[in-house]
Amino acid sequence: MKKVTLFILLIIAFTACKQEPKTEDYTEKELDVSTSIYPESISKIFEAHGGIDAWNAFESLYFEIEKPEGNDKYDVALKSRKSLIISEHHLLGFDGENVWLKNLDTVTYKSNPKFYYNLMFYFYAMPFVLGDDGINYSEVDALEFEGVNYPGILISYNDGVGESPEDEYILYYHPETHKMEWLGYTVTYFSKEKGKEFHFIKYSDWQDGIGVLLPKTLTWYNYEDNKPTTLRNAVNFVNLKLSKEMPNEEIFKVPDNTMIVE
C-alpha cells in the first residue's frame, strides 16, 4: 500500500512540473523598444546610422560650419532644442521660449532669425530628428539619379508641430545600405501654405560621432520637376562633438541689450 501511495505522489509531482509554464528571464537582455514604434523602413535607416536609441542617449551636440571668414559655431541641447550660433558678426540663440539676436558689430543680419536658428541643425541631424514626436511616415516613389533608384519616405507633421507644420520632407535612402542619400524638402515658413516644389540636398561623407553617423558634407542641387539636376553648392561640417552631459544652460539665456525676435 505504501508503494502504491508513493507511486501516485510521484506521478502527481511529475505532472505538476510538466504543466508549470516556462518563464523567460529578461533581466540580462536588452530589449529594443524605441525602434519598434517606427515603421520598418525608417527603423532600418536609423539602425544604419547607429540607432535611434544611441542618438537619444546624447544630451548635447556641437559642430561648426566652415566659412571663409571664420566658422559658424553651433551648440544645441538635444532634448529641449535650445541653441546658440556664434558667427563672426552675430549671436543667434533660442532659450526654449524666445529666439534672440545680438549684433556684435554694425553688420546687418541678412537672414530671418526665426527661420534660420534651427535650420542647419535640422538638416545636419538627419535622419535622427525624423524620430521626433508628431511625425507621420508614408512611402513614395523612388528617386532615380545616375542609374540608382533610391526608395523614399514622405515625412509630414501633425498640426501645431514646430514653426512650420506644413513642411514636408522626403528621405531617400540607398536600397542596399539603408543609409540616407538624399533629402527633398519644401519651404512653407513664409507662405504658411503647403509647398509644391521640393528642394534637394545630397548627403555624403558620413562621420562617426561616438557610435552614430552624421554627415560631413551637404550638397544642394538645382532642381526641375521635383527632381535634382545639377550641383549648386556644398556645405562642410567639422569639429563634431556629441556628449551625454547636459550643456551649460547659461549660454542659451538672452544676453543684455539683445533683440527678442517676434
Tab-separated table of N, CA and C in Angstrom, residues 18-151:
chain	number	residue	atom	x	y	z
A	18	LYS	N	5.553	19.280	-15.191
A	18	LYS	CA	5.384	19.319	-16.640
A	18	LYS	C	4.460	20.443	-17.065
A	19	GLN	N	3.444	20.739	-16.216
A	19	GLN	CA	2.453	21.749	-16.573
A	19	GLN	C	2.870	23.157	-16.165
A	20	GLU	N	3.929	23.278	-15.360
A	20	GLU	CA	4.347	24.610	-14.905
A	20	GLU	C	4.836	25.426	-16.095
A	21	PRO	N	4.256	26.593	-16.347
A	21	PRO	CA	4.645	27.376	-17.525
A	21	PRO	C	6.085	27.843	-17.430
A	22	LYS	N	6.755	27.860	-18.579
A	22	LYS	CA	8.143	28.298	-18.645
A	22	LYS	C	8.198	29.818	-18.697
A	23	THR	N	8.994	30.420	-17.858
A	23	THR	CA	9.136	31.876	-17.842
A	23	THR	C	10.490	32.258	-18.398
A	24	GLU	N	10.538	33.433	-19.025
A	24	GLU	CA	11.777	33.928	-19.629
A	24	GLU	C	12.347	35.028	-18.750
A	25	ASP	N	13.617	34.937	-18.434
A	25	ASP	CA	14.277	35.957	-17.619
A	25	ASP	C	14.896	37.000	-18.542
A	26	TYR	N	14.306	38.223	-18.530
A	26	TYR	CA	14.791	39.286	-19.396
A	26	TYR	C	15.741	40.240	-18.676
A	27	THR	N	16.092	39.923	-17.451
A	27	THR	CA	16.898	40.871	-16.680
A	27	THR	C	18.263	41.100	-17.302
A	28	GLU	N	18.782	40.112	-18.017
A	28	GLU	CA	20.104	40.248	-18.605
A	28	GLU	C	20.038	40.564	-20.094
A	29	LYS	N	18.825	40.805	-20.611
A	29	LYS	CA	18.677	41.056	-22.034
A	29	LYS	C	18.298	42.512	-22.271
A	30	GLU	N	18.767	43.059	-23.370
A	30	GLU	CA	18.408	44.409	-23.756
A	30	GLU	C	17.324	44.323	-24.824
A	31	LEU	N	16.181	44.888	-24.533
A	31	LEU	CA	15.080	44.866	-25.481
A	31	LEU	C	14.985	46.215	-26.169
A	32	ASP	N	14.979	46.225	-27.487
A	32	ASP	CA	14.890	47.462	-28.252
A	32	ASP	C	13.428	47.841	-28.402
A	33	VAL	N	12.954	48.736	-27.528
A	33	VAL	CA	11.550	49.130	-27.569
A	33	VAL	C	11.358	50.429	-28.321
A	34	SER	N	12.433	51.219	-28.500
A	34	SER	CA	12.283	52.517	-29.149
A	34	SER	C	11.994	52.372	-30.631
A	35	THR	N	12.808	51.553	-31.326
A	35	THR	CA	12.633	51.441	-32.761
A	35	THR	C	11.342	50.741	-33.131
A	36	SER	N	10.736	50.002	-32.200
A	36	SER	CA	9.518	49.267	-32.519
A	36	SER	C	8.330	50.195	-32.758
A	37	ILE	N	8.426	51.457	-32.348
A	37	ILE	CA	7.307	52.381	-32.534
A	37	ILE	C	7.334	53.024	-33.907
A	38	TYR	N	8.385	52.764	-34.699
A	38	TYR	CA	8.518	53.362	-36.024
A	38	TYR	C	8.258	52.310	-37.108
A	39	PRO	N	7.861	52.766	-38.302
A	39	PRO	CA	7.746	51.822	-39.416
A	39	PRO	C	9.091	51.159	-39.704
A	40	GLU	N	9.045	49.973	-40.267
A	40	GLU	CA	10.266	49.199	-40.500
A	40	GLU	C	11.263	49.947	-41.378
A	41	SER	N	10.771	50.649	-42.403
A	41	SER	CA	11.679	51.314	-43.336
A	41	SER	C	12.512	52.388	-42.648
A	42	ILE	N	11.894	53.230	-41.819
A	42	ILE	CA	12.649	54.286	-41.140
A	42	ILE	C	13.502	53.691	-40.025
A	43	SER	N	13.042	52.602	-39.402
A	43	SER	CA	13.838	51.943	-38.361
A	43	SER	C	15.156	51.421	-38.928
A	44	LYS	N	15.111	50.861	-40.137
A	44	LYS	CA	16.330	50.352	-40.764
A	44	LYS	C	17.302	51.484	-41.072
A	45	ILE	N	16.773	52.646	-41.419
A	45	ILE	CA	17.633	53.806	-41.675
A	45	ILE	C	18.294	54.270	-40.383
A	46	PHE	N	17.506	54.359	-39.309
A	46	PHE	CA	18.095	54.707	-38.012
A	46	PHE	C	19.225	53.742	-37.659
A	47	GLU	N	18.973	52.444	-37.833
A	47	GLU	CA	19.973	51.438	-37.477
A	47	GLU	C	21.230	51.577	-38.329
A	48	ALA	N	21.062	51.913	-39.606
A	48	ALA	CA	22.216	52.075	-40.491
A	48	ALA	C	23.103	53.236	-40.067
A	49	HIS	N	22.533	54.147	-39.277
A	49	HIS	CA	23.290	55.316	-38.811
A	49	HIS	C	23.668	55.209	-37.336
A	50	GLY	N	23.502	54.043	-36.748
A	50	GLY	CA	23.917	53.845	-35.366
A	50	GLY	C	22.790	53.571	-34.400
A	51	GLY	N	21.543	53.859	-34.794
A	51	GLY	CA	20.394	53.544	-33.951
A	51	GLY	C	19.809	54.753	-33.251
A	52	ILE	N	18.488	54.837	-33.224
A	52	ILE	CA	17.799	55.957	-32.582
A	52	ILE	C	18.008	55.928	-31.071
A	53	ASP	N	18.168	54.742	-30.486
A	53	ASP	CA	18.419	54.653	-29.047
A	53	ASP	C	19.766	55.269	-28.689
A	54	ALA	N	20.771	55.008	-29.514
A	54	ALA	CA	22.094	55.596	-29.279
A	54	ALA	C	22.026	57.116	-29.379
A	55	TRP	N	21.293	57.614	-30.367
A	55	TRP	CA	21.129	59.064	-30.528
A	55	TRP	C	20.416	59.669	-29.326
A	56	ASN	N	19.365	59.030	-28.872
A	56	ASN	CA	18.579	59.572	-27.756
A	56	ASN	C	19.347	59.582	-26.439
A	57	ALA	N	20.441	58.849	-26.371
A	57	ALA	CA	21.251	58.841	-25.148
A	57	ALA	C	22.088	60.111	-25.001
A	58	PHE	N	22.225	60.869	-26.092
A	58	PHE	CA	23.030	62.090	-26.034
A	58	PHE	C	22.186	63.280	-25.579
A	59	GLU	N	22.849	64.215	-24.895
A	59	GLU	CA	22.184	65.411	-24.384
A	59	GLU	C	22.563	66.675	-25.151
A	60	SER	N	23.765	66.715	-25.711
A	60	SER	CA	24.212	67.948	-26.365
A	60	SER	C	24.997	67.640	-27.630
A	61	LEU	N	24.946	68.596	-28.547
A	61	LEU	CA	25.633	68.480	-29.832
A	61	LEU	C	26.361	69.787	-30.125
A	62	TYR	N	27.616	69.663	-30.565
A	62	TYR	CA	28.391	70.823	-31.010
A	62	TYR	C	28.944	70.518	-32.393
A	63	PHE	N	28.887	71.499	-33.277
A	63	PHE	CA	29.505	71.355	-34.586
A	63	PHE	C	29.793	72.741	-35.147
A	64	GLU	N	30.588	72.767	-36.202
A	64	GLU	CA	30.908	74.021	-36.876
A	64	GLU	C	30.644	73.877	-38.368
A	65	ILE	N	30.243	74.980	-38.976
A	65	ILE	CA	30.078	75.042	-40.427
A	65	ILE	C	31.210	75.887	-40.986
A	66	GLU	N	31.934	75.315	-41.918
A	66	GLU	CA	33.086	76.020	-42.473
A	66	GLU	C	32.654	77.260	-43.249
A	67	LYS	N	33.295	78.376	-42.942
A	67	LYS	CA	33.073	79.644	-43.641
A	67	LYS	C	34.437	80.287	-43.905
A	68	PRO	N	34.613	80.944	-45.053
A	68	PRO	CA	35.907	81.584	-45.354
A	68	PRO	C	36.315	82.622	-44.316
A	69	GLU	N	35.328	83.352	-43.781
A	69	GLU	CA	35.620	84.418	-42.820
A	69	GLU	C	35.723	83.911	-41.386
A	70	GLY	N	35.519	82.622	-41.185
A	70	GLY	CA	35.536	82.044	-39.844
A	70	GLY	C	34.323	81.165	-39.639
A	71	ASN	N	34.509	80.015	-39.037
A	71	ASN	CA	33.435	79.032	-38.911
A	71	ASN	C	32.294	79.529	-38.032
A	72	ASP	N	31.059	79.161	-38.412
A	72	ASP	CA	29.906	79.326	-37.528
A	72	ASP	C	29.917	78.178	-36.526
A	73	LYS	N	29.718	78.500	-35.242
A	73	LYS	CA	29.793	77.500	-34.174
A	73	LYS	C	28.409	77.279	-33.572
A	74	TYR	N	27.997	76.019	-33.488
A	74	TYR	CA	26.655	75.650	-33.032
A	74	TYR	C	26.726	74.831	-31.747
A	75	ASP	N	25.947	75.242	-30.752
A	75	ASP	CA	25.705	74.447	-29.549
A	75	ASP	C	24.211	74.169	-29.471
A	76	VAL	N	23.829	72.900	-29.288
A	76	VAL	CA	22.409	72.531	-29.249
A	76	VAL	C	22.153	71.588	-28.080
A	77	ALA	N	21.138	71.913	-27.281
A	77	ALA	CA	20.640	70.985	-26.260
A	77	ALA	C	19.624	70.081	-26.949
A	78	LEU	N	19.933	68.807	-27.062
A	78	LEU	CA	19.159	67.927	-27.938
A	78	LEU	C	17.742	67.660	-27.451
A	79	LYS	N	17.505	67.674	-26.155
A	79	LYS	CA	16.158	67.386	-25.664
A	79	LYS	C	15.251	68.612	-25.756
A	80	SER	N	15.745	69.777	-25.370
A	80	SER	CA	14.923	70.999	-25.377
A	80	SER	C	15.034	71.762	-26.688
A	81	ARG	N	16.086	71.475	-27.478
A	81	ARG	CA	16.402	72.156	-28.728
A	81	ARG	C	16.785	73.628	-28.507
A	82	LYS	N	17.158	73.961	-27.288
A	82	LYS	CA	17.771	75.268	-27.081
A	82	LYS	C	19.065	75.309	-27.887
A	83	SER	N	19.414	76.509	-28.382
A	83	SER	CA	20.578	76.560	-29.260
A	83	SER	C	21.284	77.906	-29.185
A	84	LEU	N	22.544	77.887	-29.592
A	84	LEU	CA	23.350	79.099	-29.718
A	84	LEU	C	24.211	78.965	-30.959
A	85	ILE	N	24.162	79.984	-31.817
A	85	ILE	CA	25.012	80.041	-33.004
A	85	ILE	C	25.921	81.255	-32.858
A	86	ILE	N	27.217	81.012	-32.894
A	86	ILE	CA	28.199	82.095	-32.820
A	86	ILE	C	28.816	82.267	-34.201
A	87	SER	N	28.587	83.417	-34.807
A	87	SER	CA	29.182	83.722	-36.104
A	87	SER	C	30.059	84.963	-35.971
A	88	GLU	N	30.669	85.371	-37.049
A	88	GLU	CA	31.625	86.480	-36.996
A	88	GLU	C	30.986	87.781	-36.517
A	89	HIS	N	29.752	88.034	-36.929
A	89	HIS	CA	29.127	89.326	-36.658
A	89	HIS	C	27.939	89.259	-35.707
A	90	HIS	N	27.441	88.038	-35.384
A	90	HIS	CA	26.203	87.938	-34.610
A	90	HIS	C	26.213	86.733	-33.670
A	91	LEU	N	25.380	86.835	-32.643
A	91	LEU	CA	24.994	85.691	-31.827
A	91	LEU	C	23.509	85.464	-32.057
A	92	LEU	N	23.128	84.235	-32.350
A	92	LEU	CA	21.724	83.889	-32.567
A	92	LEU	C	21.387	82.727	-31.648
A	93	GLY	N	20.349	82.898	-30.820
A	93	GLY	CA	20.048	81.861	-29.847
A	93	GLY	C	18.569	81.606	-29.675
A	94	PHE	N	18.278	80.491	-29.013
A	94	PHE	CA	16.914	80.117	-28.643
A	94	PHE	C	16.975	79.597	-27.221
A	95	ASP	N	16.224	80.241	-26.310
A	95	ASP	CA	16.297	79.886	-24.891
A	95	ASP	C	15.203	78.925	-24.444
A	96	GLY	N	14.499	78.352	-25.402
A	96	GLY	CA	13.389	77.456	-25.093
A	96	GLY	C	12.042	78.116	-25.271
A	97	GLU	N	12.028	79.458	-25.260
A	97	GLU	CA	10.798	80.222	-25.476
A	97	GLU	C	10.964	81.275	-26.561
A	98	ASN	N	12.081	81.969	-26.528
A	98	ASN	CA	12.294	83.090	-27.440
A	98	ASN	C	13.529	82.884	-28.308
A	99	VAL	N	13.412	83.329	-29.556
A	99	VAL	CA	14.579	83.440	-30.430
A	99	VAL	C	15.155	84.838	-30.223
A	100	TRP	N	16.451	84.928	-30.034
A	100	TRP	CA	17.081	86.230	-29.799
A	100	TRP	C	18.286	86.421	-30.713
A	101	LEU	N	18.580	87.694	-30.982
A	101	LEU	CA	19.675	88.048	-31.889
A	101	LEU	C	20.485	89.181	-31.280
A	102	LYS	N	21.779	88.998	-31.191
A	102	LYS	CA	22.679	90.037	-30.683
A	102	LYS	C	23.713	90.372	-31.750
A	103	ASN	N	23.753	91.625	-32.154
A	103	ASN	CA	24.737	92.076	-33.127
A	103	ASN	C	26.062	92.352	-32.427
A	104	LEU	N	27.143	91.842	-32.986
A	104	LEU	CA	28.468	92.057	-32.413
A	104	LEU	C	29.171	93.264	-33.010
A	105	ASP	N	28.624	93.788	-34.107
A	105	ASP	CA	29.166	94.993	-34.737
A	105	ASP	C	28.053	95.640	-35.545
A	106	THR	N	28.394	96.401	-36.559
A	106	THR	CA	27.380	97.140	-37.326
A	106	THR	C	26.872	96.380	-38.548
A	107	VAL	N	27.361	95.168	-38.772
A	107	VAL	CA	26.930	94.385	-39.931
A	107	VAL	C	25.500	93.898	-39.715
A	108	THR	N	24.639	94.113	-40.697
A	108	THR	CA	23.231	93.730	-40.605
A	108	THR	C	23.060	92.224	-40.795
A	109	TYR	N	22.203	91.634	-39.961
A	109	TYR	CA	21.879	90.212	-40.111
A	109	TYR	C	20.942	90.062	-41.304
A	110	LYS	N	21.322	89.260	-42.287
A	110	LYS	CA	20.606	89.223	-43.556
A	110	LYS	C	19.519	88.150	-43.630
A	111	SER	N	19.561	87.155	-42.768
A	111	SER	CA	18.558	86.090	-42.816
A	111	SER	C	17.414	86.387	-41.856
A	112	ASN	N	16.375	85.535	-41.892
A	112	ASN	CA	15.281	85.632	-40.932
A	112	ASN	C	15.665	84.801	-39.704
A	113	PRO	N	15.845	85.434	-38.527
A	113	PRO	CA	16.344	84.695	-37.356
A	113	PRO	C	15.466	83.512	-36.960
A	114	LYS	N	14.146	83.668	-36.983
A	114	LYS	CA	13.259	82.583	-36.552
A	114	LYS	C	13.268	81.429	-37.547
A	115	PHE	N	13.516	81.744	-38.803
A	115	PHE	CA	13.598	80.701	-39.816
A	115	PHE	C	14.936	79.974	-39.739
A	116	TYR	N	15.991	80.716	-39.419
A	116	TYR	CA	17.338	80.169	-39.563
A	116	TYR	C	17.900	79.526	-38.299
A	117	TYR	N	17.389	79.878	-37.100
A	117	TYR	CA	18.095	79.493	-35.872
A	117	TYR	C	18.261	77.973	-35.715
A	118	ASN	N	17.321	77.181	-36.229
A	118	ASN	CA	17.463	75.720	-36.103
A	118	ASN	C	17.531	75.016	-37.460
A	119	LEU	N	17.641	75.798	-38.535
A	119	LEU	CA	17.578	75.219	-39.882
A	119	LEU	C	18.736	74.262	-40.151
A	120	MET	N	19.964	74.734	-39.955
A	120	MET	CA	21.119	73.900	-40.291
A	120	MET	C	21.272	72.737	-39.313
A	121	PHE	N	20.890	72.951	-38.056
A	121	PHE	CA	20.883	71.818	-37.121
A	121	PHE	C	19.948	70.729	-37.625
A	122	TYR	N	18.757	71.115	-38.079
A	122	TYR	CA	17.767	70.133	-38.511
A	122	TYR	C	18.274	69.346	-39.716
A	123	PHE	N	18.869	70.059	-40.678
A	123	PHE	CA	19.435	69.360	-41.829
A	123	PHE	C	20.576	68.432	-41.397
A	124	TYR	N	21.412	68.931	-40.499
A	124	TYR	CA	22.606	68.181	-40.094
A	124	TYR	C	22.260	66.930	-39.290
A	125	ALA	N	21.249	67.015	-38.441
A	125	ALA	CA	20.913	65.912	-37.529
A	125	ALA	C	19.989	64.879	-38.159
A	126	MET	N	19.792	64.947	-39.469
A	126	MET	CA	19.089	63.882	-40.167
A	126	MET	C	19.937	62.610	-40.108
A	127	PRO	N	19.340	61.415	-40.049
A	127	PRO	CA	17.899	61.157	-40.050
A	127	PRO	C	17.257	61.183	-38.670
A	128	PHE	N	18.063	61.423	-37.618
A	128	PHE	CA	17.564	61.201	-36.253
A	128	PHE	C	16.440	62.152	-35.850
A	129	VAL	N	16.469	63.398	-36.340
A	129	VAL	CA	15.388	64.325	-35.982
A	129	VAL	C	14.049	63.890	-36.567
A	130	LEU	N	14.084	62.963	-37.499
A	130	LEU	CA	12.837	62.437	-38.055
A	130	LEU	C	12.230	61.368	-37.147
A	131	GLY	N	12.787	61.211	-35.966
A	131	GLY	CA	12.195	60.360	-34.941
A	131	GLY	C	11.449	61.167	-33.892
A	132	ASP	N	11.299	62.482	-34.117
A	132	ASP	CA	10.586	63.343	-33.168
A	132	ASP	C	9.107	62.970	-33.090
A	133	ASP	N	8.455	63.425	-32.033
A	133	ASP	CA	7.013	63.222	-31.886
A	133	ASP	C	6.251	64.037	-32.928
A	134	GLY	N	5.041	63.575	-33.255
A	134	GLY	CA	4.167	64.329	-34.147
A	134	GLY	C	4.473	64.187	-35.616
A	135	ILE	N	5.209	63.132	-35.986
A	135	ILE	CA	5.607	62.925	-37.378
A	135	ILE	C	4.850	61.741	-37.971
A	136	ASN	N	4.480	61.884	-39.244
A	136	ASN	CA	3.802	60.815	-39.984
A	136	ASN	C	4.709	60.339	-41.117
A	137	TYR	N	4.679	59.041	-41.394
A	137	TYR	CA	5.543	58.435	-42.403
A	137	TYR	C	4.690	57.720	-43.456
A	138	SER	N	5.075	57.885	-44.718
A	138	SER	CA	4.421	57.136	-45.794
A	138	SER	C	5.420	56.933	-46.929
A	139	GLU	N	5.262	55.850	-47.653
A	139	GLU	CA	6.179	55.547	-48.744
A	139	GLU	C	5.794	56.319	-50.001
A	140	VAL	N	6.818	56.728	-50.755
A	140	VAL	CA	6.605	57.434	-52.022
A	140	VAL	C	7.461	56.765	-53.094
A	141	ASP	N	7.269	57.206	-54.333
A	141	ASP	CA	8.042	56.645	-55.437
A	141	ASP	C	9.535	56.897	-55.234
A	142	ALA	N	10.330	55.974	-55.732
A	142	ALA	CA	11.780	56.086	-55.608
A	142	ALA	C	12.306	57.241	-56.459
A	143	LEU	N	13.450	57.771	-56.051
A	143	LEU	CA	14.152	58.801	-56.814
A	143	LEU	C	15.229	58.126	-57.650
A	144	GLU	N	15.187	58.324	-58.959
A	144	GLU	CA	16.208	57.768	-59.838
A	144	GLU	C	17.234	58.860	-60.126
A	145	PHE	N	18.497	58.561	-59.801
A	145	PHE	CA	19.563	59.536	-60.054
A	145	PHE	C	20.839	58.791	-60.404
A	146	GLU	N	21.357	59.094	-61.572
A	146	GLU	CA	22.598	58.498	-62.072
A	146	GLU	C	22.578	56.971	-61.987
A	147	GLY	N	21.446	56.393	-62.397
A	147	GLY	CA	21.333	54.947	-62.508
A	147	GLY	C	20.971	54.202	-61.244
A	148	VAL	N	20.749	54.919	-60.144
A	148	VAL	CA	20.379	54.275	-58.882
A	148	VAL	C	18.979	54.709	-58.485
A	149	ASN	N	18.150	53.748	-58.071
A	149	ASN	CA	16.809	54.053	-57.573
A	149	ASN	C	16.838	54.080	-56.044
A	150	TYR	N	16.559	55.244	-55.489
A	150	TYR	CA	16.573	55.425	-54.038
A	150	TYR	C	15.142	55.411	-53.507
A	151	PRO	N	14.755	54.395	-52.716
A	151	PRO	CA	13.408	54.384	-52.127
A	151	PRO	C	13.201	55.625	-51.258
